[in-house]
Every structure is written in structure tokens, then in C-alpha cells.
Coordinates of C-alpha atoms in Angstrom, one line a residue:
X1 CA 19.7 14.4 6.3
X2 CA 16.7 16.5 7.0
X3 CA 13.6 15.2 5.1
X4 CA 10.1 16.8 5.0
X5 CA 7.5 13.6 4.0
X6 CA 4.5 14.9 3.0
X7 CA 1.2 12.2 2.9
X8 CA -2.1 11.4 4.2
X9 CA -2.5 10.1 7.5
X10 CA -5.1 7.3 7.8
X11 CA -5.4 3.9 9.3
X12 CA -7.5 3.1 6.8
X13 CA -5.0 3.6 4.2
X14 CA -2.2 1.1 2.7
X15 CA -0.4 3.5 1.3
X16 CA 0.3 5.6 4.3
X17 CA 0.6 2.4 6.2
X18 CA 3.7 2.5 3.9
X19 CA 4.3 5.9 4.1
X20 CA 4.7 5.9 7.8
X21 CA 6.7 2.4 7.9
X22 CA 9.0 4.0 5.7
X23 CA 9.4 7.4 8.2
X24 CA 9.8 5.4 11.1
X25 CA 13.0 3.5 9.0
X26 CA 14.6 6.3 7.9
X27 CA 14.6 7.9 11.3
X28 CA 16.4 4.4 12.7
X29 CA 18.9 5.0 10.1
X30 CA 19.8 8.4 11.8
X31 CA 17.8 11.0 9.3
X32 CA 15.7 13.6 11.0
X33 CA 12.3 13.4 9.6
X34 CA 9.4 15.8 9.9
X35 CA 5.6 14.4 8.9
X36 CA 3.3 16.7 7.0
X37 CA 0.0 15.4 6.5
X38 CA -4.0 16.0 5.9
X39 CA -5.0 15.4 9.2
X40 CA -5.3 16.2 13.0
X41 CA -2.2 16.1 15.5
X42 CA -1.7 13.1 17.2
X43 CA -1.2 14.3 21.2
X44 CA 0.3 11.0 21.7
X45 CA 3.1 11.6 19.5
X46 CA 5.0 14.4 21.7
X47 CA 4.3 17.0 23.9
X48 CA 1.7 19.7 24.1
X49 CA 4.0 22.2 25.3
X50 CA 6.7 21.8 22.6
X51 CA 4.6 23.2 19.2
X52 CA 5.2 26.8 20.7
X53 CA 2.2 28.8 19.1
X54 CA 1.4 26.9 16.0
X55 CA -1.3 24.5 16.5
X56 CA -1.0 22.7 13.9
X57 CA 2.5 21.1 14.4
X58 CA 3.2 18.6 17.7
X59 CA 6.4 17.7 18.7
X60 CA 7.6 13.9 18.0
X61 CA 9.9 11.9 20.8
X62 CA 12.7 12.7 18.3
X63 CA 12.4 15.9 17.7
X64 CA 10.9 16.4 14.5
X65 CA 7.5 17.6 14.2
X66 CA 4.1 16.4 12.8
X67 CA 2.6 18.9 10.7
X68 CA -1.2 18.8 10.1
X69 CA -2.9 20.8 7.5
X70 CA -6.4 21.9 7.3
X71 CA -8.8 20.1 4.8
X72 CA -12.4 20.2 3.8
X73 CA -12.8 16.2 2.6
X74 CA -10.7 13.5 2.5
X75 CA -11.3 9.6 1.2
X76 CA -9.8 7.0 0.3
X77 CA -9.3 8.6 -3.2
X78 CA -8.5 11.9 -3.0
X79 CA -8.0 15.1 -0.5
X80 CA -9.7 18.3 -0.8
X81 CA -7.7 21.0 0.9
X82 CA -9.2 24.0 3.3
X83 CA -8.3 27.4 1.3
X84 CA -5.2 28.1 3.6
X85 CA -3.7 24.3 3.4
X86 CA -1.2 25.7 0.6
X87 CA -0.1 28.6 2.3
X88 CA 0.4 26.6 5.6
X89 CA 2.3 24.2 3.5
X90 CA 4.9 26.9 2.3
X91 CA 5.4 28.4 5.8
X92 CA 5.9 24.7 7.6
X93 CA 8.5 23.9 4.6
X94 CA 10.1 27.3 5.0
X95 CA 9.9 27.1 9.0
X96 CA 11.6 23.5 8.6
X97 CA 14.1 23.7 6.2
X98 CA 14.5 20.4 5.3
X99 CA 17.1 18.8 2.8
X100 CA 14.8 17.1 0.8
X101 CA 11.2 17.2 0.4
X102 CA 9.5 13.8 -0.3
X103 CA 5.6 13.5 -1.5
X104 CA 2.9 10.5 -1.4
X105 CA 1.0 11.8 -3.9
X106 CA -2.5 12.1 -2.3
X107 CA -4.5 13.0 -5.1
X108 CA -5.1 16.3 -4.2
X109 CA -4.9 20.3 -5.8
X110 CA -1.6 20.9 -3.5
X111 CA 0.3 18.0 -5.7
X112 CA 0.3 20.3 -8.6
X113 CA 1.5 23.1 -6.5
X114 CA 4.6 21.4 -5.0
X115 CA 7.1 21.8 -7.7
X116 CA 6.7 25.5 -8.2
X117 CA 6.5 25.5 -4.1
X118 CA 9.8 23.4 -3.9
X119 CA 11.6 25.5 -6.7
X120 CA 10.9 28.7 -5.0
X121 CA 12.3 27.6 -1.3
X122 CA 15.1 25.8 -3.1
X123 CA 14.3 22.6 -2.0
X124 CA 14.9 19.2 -4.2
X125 CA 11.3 17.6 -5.0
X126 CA 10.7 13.8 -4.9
X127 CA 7.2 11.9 -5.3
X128 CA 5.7 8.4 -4.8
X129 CA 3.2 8.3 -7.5
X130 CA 0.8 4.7 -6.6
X131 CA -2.3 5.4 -7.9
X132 CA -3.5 1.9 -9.2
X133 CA -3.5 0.9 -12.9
X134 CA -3.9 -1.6 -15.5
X135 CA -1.5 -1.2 -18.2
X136 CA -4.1 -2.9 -20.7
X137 CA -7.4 -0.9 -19.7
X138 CA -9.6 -3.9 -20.2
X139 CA -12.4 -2.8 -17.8
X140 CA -14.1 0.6 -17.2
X141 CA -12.2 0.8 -13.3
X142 CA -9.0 1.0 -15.6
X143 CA -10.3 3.3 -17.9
X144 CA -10.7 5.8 -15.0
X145 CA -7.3 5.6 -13.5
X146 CA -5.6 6.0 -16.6
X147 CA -7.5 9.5 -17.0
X148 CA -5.6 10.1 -13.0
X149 CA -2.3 9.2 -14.8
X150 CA -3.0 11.4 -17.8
X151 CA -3.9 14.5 -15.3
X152 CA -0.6 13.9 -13.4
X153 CA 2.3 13.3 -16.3
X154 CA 2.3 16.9 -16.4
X155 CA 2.9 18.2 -13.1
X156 CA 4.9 14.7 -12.3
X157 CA 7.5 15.7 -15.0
X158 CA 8.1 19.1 -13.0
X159 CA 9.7 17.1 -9.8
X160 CA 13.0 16.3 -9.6
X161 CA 12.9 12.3 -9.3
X162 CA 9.1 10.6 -9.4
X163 CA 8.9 6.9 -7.4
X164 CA 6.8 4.2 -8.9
X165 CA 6.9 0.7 -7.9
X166 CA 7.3 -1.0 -11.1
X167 CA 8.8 -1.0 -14.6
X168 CA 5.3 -1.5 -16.4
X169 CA 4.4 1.4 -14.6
X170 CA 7.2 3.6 -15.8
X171 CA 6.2 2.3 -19.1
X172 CA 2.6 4.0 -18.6
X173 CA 3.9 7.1 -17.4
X174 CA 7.0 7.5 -20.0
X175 CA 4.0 6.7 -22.6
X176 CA 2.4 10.2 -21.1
X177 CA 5.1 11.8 -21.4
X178 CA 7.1 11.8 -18.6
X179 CA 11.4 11.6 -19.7
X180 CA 12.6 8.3 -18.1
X181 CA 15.5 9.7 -16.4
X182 CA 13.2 11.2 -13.7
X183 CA 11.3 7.8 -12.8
X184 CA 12.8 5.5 -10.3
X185 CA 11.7 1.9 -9.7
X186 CA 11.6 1.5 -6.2
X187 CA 8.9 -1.2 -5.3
X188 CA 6.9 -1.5 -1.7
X189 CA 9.0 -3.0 1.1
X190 CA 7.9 -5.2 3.7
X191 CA 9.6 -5.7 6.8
X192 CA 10.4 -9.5 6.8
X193 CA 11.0 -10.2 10.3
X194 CA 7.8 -8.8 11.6
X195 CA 5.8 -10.2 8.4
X196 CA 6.9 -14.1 8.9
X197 CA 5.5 -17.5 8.4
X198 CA 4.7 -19.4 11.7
X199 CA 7.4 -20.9 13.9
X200 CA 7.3 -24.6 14.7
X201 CA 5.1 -25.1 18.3
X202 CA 4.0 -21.5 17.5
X203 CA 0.1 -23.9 17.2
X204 CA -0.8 -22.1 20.8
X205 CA -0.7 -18.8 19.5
X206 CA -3.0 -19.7 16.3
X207 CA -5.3 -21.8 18.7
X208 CA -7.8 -19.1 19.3
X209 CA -8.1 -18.1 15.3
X210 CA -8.4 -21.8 14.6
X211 CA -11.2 -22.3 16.6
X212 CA -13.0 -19.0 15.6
X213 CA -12.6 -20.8 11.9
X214 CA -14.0 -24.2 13.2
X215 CA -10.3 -25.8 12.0
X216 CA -11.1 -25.3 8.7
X217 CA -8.8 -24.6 5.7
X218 CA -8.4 -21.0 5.4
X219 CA -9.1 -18.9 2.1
X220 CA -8.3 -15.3 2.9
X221 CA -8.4 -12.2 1.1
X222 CA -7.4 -9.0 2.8
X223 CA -8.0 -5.2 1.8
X224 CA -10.8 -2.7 1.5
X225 CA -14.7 -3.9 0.2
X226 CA -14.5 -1.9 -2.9
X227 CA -15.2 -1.9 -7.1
X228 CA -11.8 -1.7 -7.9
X229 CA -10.7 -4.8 -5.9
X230 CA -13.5 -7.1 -7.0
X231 CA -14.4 -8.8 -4.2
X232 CA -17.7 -9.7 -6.1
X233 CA -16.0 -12.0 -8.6
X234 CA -14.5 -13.8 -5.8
X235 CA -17.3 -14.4 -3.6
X236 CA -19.2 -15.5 -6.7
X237 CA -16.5 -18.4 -7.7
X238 CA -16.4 -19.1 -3.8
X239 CA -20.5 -19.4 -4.2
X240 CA -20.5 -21.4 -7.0
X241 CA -17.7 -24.0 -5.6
X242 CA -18.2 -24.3 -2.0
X243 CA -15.2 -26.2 -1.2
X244 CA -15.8 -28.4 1.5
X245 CA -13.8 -28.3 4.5
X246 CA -12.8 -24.8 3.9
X247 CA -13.5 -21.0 5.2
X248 CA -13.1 -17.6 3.0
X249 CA -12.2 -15.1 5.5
X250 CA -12.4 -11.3 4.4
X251 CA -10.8 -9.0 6.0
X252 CA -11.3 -5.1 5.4
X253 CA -14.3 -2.7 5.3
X254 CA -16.1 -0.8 2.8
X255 CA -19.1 0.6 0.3
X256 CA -19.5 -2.5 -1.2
X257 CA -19.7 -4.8 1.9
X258 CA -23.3 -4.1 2.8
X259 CA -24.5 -5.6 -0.7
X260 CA -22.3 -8.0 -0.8
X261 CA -22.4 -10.1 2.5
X262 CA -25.4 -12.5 3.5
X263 CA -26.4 -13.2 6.7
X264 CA -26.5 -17.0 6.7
X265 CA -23.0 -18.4 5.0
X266 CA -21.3 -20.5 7.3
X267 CA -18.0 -20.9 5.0
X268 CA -17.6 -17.1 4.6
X269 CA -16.6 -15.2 7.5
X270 CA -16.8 -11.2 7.4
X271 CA -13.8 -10.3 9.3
X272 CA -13.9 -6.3 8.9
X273 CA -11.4 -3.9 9.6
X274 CA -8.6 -5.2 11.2
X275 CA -6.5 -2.8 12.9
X276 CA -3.9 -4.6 15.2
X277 CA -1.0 -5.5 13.4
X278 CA 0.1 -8.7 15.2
X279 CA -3.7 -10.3 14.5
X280 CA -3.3 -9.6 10.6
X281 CA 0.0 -11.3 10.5
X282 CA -1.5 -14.6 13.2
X283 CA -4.4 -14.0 10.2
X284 CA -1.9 -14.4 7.6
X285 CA -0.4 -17.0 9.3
X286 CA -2.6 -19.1 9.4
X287 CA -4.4 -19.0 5.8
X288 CA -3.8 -21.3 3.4
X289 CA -4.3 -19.1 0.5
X290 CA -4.2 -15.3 -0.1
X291 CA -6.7 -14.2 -2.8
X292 CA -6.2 -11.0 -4.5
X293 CA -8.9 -10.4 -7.7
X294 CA -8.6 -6.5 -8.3
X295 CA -9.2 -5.0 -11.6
X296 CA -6.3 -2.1 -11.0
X297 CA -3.3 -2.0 -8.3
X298 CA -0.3 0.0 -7.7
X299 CA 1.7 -3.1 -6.0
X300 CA -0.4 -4.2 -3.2
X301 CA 0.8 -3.8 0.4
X302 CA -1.4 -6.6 1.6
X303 CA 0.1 -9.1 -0.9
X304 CA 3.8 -8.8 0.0
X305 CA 2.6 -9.2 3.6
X306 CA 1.0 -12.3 2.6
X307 CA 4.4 -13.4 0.6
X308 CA 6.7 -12.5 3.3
X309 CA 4.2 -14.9 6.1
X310 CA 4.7 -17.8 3.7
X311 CA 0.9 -18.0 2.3
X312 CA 0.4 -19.5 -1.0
X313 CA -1.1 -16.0 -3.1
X314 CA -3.1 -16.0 -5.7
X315 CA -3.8 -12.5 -7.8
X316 CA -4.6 -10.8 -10.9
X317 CA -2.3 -9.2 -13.4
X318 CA -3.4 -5.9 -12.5
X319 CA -0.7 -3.0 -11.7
X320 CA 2.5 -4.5 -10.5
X321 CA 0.9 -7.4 -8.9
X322 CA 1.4 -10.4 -12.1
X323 CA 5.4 -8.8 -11.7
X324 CA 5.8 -9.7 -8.1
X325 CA 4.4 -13.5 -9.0
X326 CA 5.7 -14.0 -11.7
X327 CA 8.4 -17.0 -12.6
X328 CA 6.4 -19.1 -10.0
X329 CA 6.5 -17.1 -7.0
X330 CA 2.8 -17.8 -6.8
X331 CA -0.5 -18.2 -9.3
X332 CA -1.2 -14.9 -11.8
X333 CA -4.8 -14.5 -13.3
X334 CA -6.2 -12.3 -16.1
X335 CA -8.6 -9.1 -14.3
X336 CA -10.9 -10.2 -17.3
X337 CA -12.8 -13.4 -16.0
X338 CA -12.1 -13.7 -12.6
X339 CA -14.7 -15.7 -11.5
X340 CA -14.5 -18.5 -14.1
X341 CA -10.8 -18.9 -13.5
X342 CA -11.3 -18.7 -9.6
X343 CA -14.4 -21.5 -9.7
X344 CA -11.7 -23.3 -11.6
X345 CA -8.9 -23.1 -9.4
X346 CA -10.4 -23.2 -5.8
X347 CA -10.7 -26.8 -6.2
X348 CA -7.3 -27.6 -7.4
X349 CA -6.2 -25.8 -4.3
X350 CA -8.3 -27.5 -2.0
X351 CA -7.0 -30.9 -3.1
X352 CA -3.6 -30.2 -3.4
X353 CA -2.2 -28.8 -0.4
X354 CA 1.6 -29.9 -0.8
X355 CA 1.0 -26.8 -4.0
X356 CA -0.2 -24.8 -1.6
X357 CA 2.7 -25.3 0.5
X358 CA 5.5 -24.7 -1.8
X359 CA 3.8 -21.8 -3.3
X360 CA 3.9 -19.9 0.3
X361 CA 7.4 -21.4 0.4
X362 CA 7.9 -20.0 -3.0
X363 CA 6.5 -16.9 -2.2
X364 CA 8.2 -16.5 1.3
X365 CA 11.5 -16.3 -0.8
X366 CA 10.7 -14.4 -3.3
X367 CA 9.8 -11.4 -0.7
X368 CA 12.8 -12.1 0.8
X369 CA 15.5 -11.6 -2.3
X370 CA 13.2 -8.6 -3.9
X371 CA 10.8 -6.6 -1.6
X372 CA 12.0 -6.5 2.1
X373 CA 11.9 -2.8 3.4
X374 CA 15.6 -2.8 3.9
X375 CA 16.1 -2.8 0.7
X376 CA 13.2 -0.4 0.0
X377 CA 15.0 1.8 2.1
X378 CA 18.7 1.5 0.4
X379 CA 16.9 2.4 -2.2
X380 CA 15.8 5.3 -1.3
X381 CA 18.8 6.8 0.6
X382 CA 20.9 6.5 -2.6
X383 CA 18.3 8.6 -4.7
X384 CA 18.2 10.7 -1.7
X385 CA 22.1 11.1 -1.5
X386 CA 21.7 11.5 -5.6
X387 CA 19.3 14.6 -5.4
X388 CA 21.4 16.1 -2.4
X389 CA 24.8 15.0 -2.0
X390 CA 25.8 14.8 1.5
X391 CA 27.3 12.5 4.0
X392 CA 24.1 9.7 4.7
X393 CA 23.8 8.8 8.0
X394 CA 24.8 4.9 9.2

């Protein structure tokens, strides 16, 4: 099967970091896949001689090629689109021909665009719709992405099926308007065998990290420095309790880190951007405890990394986030209060690691049995194979 993924190519971006995880899958599995996205061509990807006269498309080792459209701004948020993007767009699809055409949404003009675009070429429409949310809107960050939902639920009841990664998120969206039969539940997978705990005698590998953290117990939160993830609250509970013997580690970049980090705190280390895969997962490895305290998620990447590398994981109930850790799988907090209930908690996990331990353990399997990309992928093939019936390839 031919399938035309349309997203926005950052490394600065969970989502895509998804996005491209998932390409990279499906074209193991045997399925041609060509790479639209809001960005420039990667030379590294294939060969300058094999995009003919187009420059915006490069050729991949596999054959299928990477299709860049023009922009005027893109964030973290949202993609503003030079004036020829949508006609570029049509002529790619209609050069391509692809089976299926599959969207992450990027909160952009051309999203509202794509059904009528799809219907005319005759091609079947699917979209991942992740913007974050909380379900009960009790702070002004959820109030805002709830008016992102209400834009969308018309235009998202125009595509044939419409992705989301959790059943309280269906709720939202059927509550907008959108018929159920066109949502499908298909949470964020994480590849398990690259995302694991550390091996017994693996000590030399974590040797360097542990002396960069002086040996001390690692607290670790990992994601961007932003309002809606309310790093704030957790630096002030970390402030306020100090726990001795131990290090908060942040890793990520953003606005907010500027006003938030002091110069002089020896038991909080700013980390920044991490962009080499194998040190997040040695950095995941070796915490302790994974702190999540955002106001809105979709279903964070960065927590069913931490999950699947065995780290205890604590997080708020925002977007899918209380549903993955749920049942015990790790500890679930309100978004209201976050500080208070971190300043009461840090100390408990200080002085109990054998919790600590059996919640990572807990954690660990919990990835395992409901959010490994494998399964993410199953997933999707049979909604593929649903929308355009056709022999799947093995």
C-alpha cells in the first residue's frame, strides 16, 4: 500500500518524532510511504539527482519521496503556509497517487482544505488529531485548547476516519459534534526494545551520567520549557522541599526557561535540548522518577518512554495521561494544585525507594501490554486495510 503522510518535520517536535517513528515502521512492514511536510529537503535522505525538476521533493533510499512545502512561520503550535503551499500539495498528491492519504494535523489553514482536496483526487482521508486537552477545563491553558477543538470538529467530521489517542478524547470531540463511527482510538506507541530499563552490569554505560549527577538520586522531567507543561509548579514543590540526596534534572528547551532557572542551585540541573536518542533513554535510565505536571496533554510521548525504561512516573490527569497510569501503573495528580501535592509527595518518594521501584516495574509492564509501537502499528494497518481494501503487506 501506497501512503502519502502528511506532517511537520521538526526535531523539536514530539509529535513528529511520532510521526516519523511511525513512517519508518510502516515502510519495514513493506508499504511504500512518501513524506509531505512543512519544511526543507533533507539532502541526506537520497539523491540530488533523483527529484528530476521539482525542487521541492528528494528522493528517499526506498524510493519514496520527501515532499517539502513552502511556509511563511512555523512553531511549535501552528504552521502558517506560503500562498502556493495548497496548490503544491494538490499537484504532489496528484503526481503520487498514493492509496491512502494520512494527516498529523499541524494546526494549519491547509488542514481545512484536505478533505475537499482528498475528495476531489479520490483519495481516502485519515487524520491524527493531538492537540492537548483537558476534558474538565479547570485552568485558562485548557480553556484555549478547547476553542482548537471547537475550530476543528467541523472540518474533522469531513475525513473519512479521524485518530485520537484516547477514549476521553473521543468523548470531547463526539461532544462537538463529531459522529463516533469516524473516531478511532489508537494511542502513541513506543518501541519497547529500544525504550528499556537498564541491563544488569549495564553500571559502565551510566557511569559518566552518574558522575555528571554527583551519584545522587535522580528526579527528571523531560519535554519542552513551556506554560502548558507547568514546569513552574514543579520547580516550586522541588524549592520548597529540597530533598536531600537528590537532583531534578530537566531536560528540554523553551520560552519559559530563561525566567525560570537560577544560576546557583546545585540540586537542579538544566539539561536542555537533548537530541541524541541513546542519551535520553541512558537519561531515562537512570532516573528514579519521571515528573510530568502539565495542565493539557494529548498522551505524552515522553511519558511512555519513561514507562517503557522502567522509571517510576508521576503525572497529572491532563489529556490521556491519568488513562495510561491509571489502576497503579504509576502516581496520577489533579492539574489543579500541583505544587502542594508535589511538595507532598517528593518526600514520600525519596524515602521509599522499594515504591519507586515497583512503580517503574509497574510501569514497564504496563507499556508493554498497551502502548508498544507494534501494536500502534497493527492498529493502524487494519484501519488502513478498512478505508482501502487491499492485500496488506507482511
Amino acid at each position: 500500500m501506497h501512503i502519502a503522510w502528511l506532517g511537520k518535520k521538526s526535531p523539536f517536535c514530539g509529535n513528529v518524532t511520532y510521526g516519523l517513528s511511525t513512517t519508518e515502521a510502516l515502510r519495514q512492514r513493506g508499504h511504500s510511504v512518501s513524506f509531505i511536510h512543512f519544511d526543507t529537503p533533507t539532502p541526506s535522505l537520497g539523491r540530488p539527482d533523483a527529484a528530476g525538476s521539482d525542487p521541492s521533493v528528494s528522493a528517499e533510499p526506498l524510493g519514496n519521496p520527501e515532499v517539502a512545502l513552502p511556509y511563511l512561520v512555523k512553531s511549535q503550535v501552528y504552521t502558517i503556509p506560503s500562498p502556493g503551499a495548497q496548490r503544491e500539495l494538490r499537484e504532489s498528491l496528484a503526481r503520487l497517487r498514493p492509496d491512502l492519504v494520512h494527516a498529523s494535523l499541524t494546526l494549519s489553514p491547509l488542514d481545512f482544505r484536505l478533505p475537499d482536496l482528498c475528495q476531489q483526487l479520490g483519495l481516502p482521508l485519515v487524520a491524527t488529531f493531538h492537540p492537548p486537552f483537558d476534558a474538565g477545563l479547570r485552568n485558562l491553558t485548557a480553556g484555549t485548547q478547547q476553542l482548537t477543538y471547537q475550530l476543528y470538529a467541523p472540518s474533522l467530521a469531513k475525513f473519512d476516519r479521524v485518530i485520537v489517542f484516547s477514549e476521553l478524547q473521543a468523548e470531547v470531540l463526539v461532544r462537538l459534534g463529531v459522529r463516533r463511527e469516524r473516531l478511532a482510538v489508537i494511542p502513541n506507541g513506543v518501541d519497547t526494545d529500544t525504550w528499556i530499563p537498564a541491563a544488569p552490569g549495564s553500571e559502565t554505560d551510566l557511569a559518566q551520567l552518574r558522575l555528571l549527577v554527583g551519584g545522587r538520586r535522580v528526579f527528571l522531567y523531560m519535554g519542552r520549557v513551556a506554560t502548558e507543561k507547568n514546569v513552574e509548579a514543579l520547580l516550586k514543590a522541588w524549592r520548597l522541599v529540597r530533598p536531600r540526596g537528590c537532583v531534578l534534572v530537566i531536560v528540554g528547551d523553551g520560552p519559559l526557561r530563561s525566567s525560570l532557572q537560577y544560576g546557583n542551585e546545585t540540586d537542579v540541573i538544566w539539561w536542555g535540548y537533548e537530541p541524541n536518542r541513546d542519551r535520553r533513554v541512558a537519561l531515562l535510565q537512570l532516573a528514579e522518577v519521571f515528573l510530568l505536571p502539565s495542565l493539557v496533554e494529548g498522551l505524552s510521548l515522553a511519558l511512555l518512554e519513561a514507562m517503557s525504561c522502567g522509571t517510576a512516573c508521576v503525572a497529572t490527569d491532563a489529556g490521556a495521561d491519568g488513562e495510561v497510569l491509571e489502576g497503579g501503573a504509576g502516581i496520577v495528580i489533579s492539574t489543579q494544585g500541583v505544587t502542594t501535592q508535589l511538595r507532598t509527595l517528593l518526600p514520600v518518594l525519596r524515602d521509599q525507594p522499594v515504591l519507586t521501584a515497583e512503580l517503574g516495574r509497574r510501569a514497564r509492564e504496563r507499556a508493554l501490554e498497551r502502548y508498544t509501537l507494534t501494536g500502534n502499528i497493527d492498529a493502524l494497518e487494519r484501519l488502513y486495510e478498512e478505508l482501502c481494501p487491499q492485500p496488506v503487506a507482511a
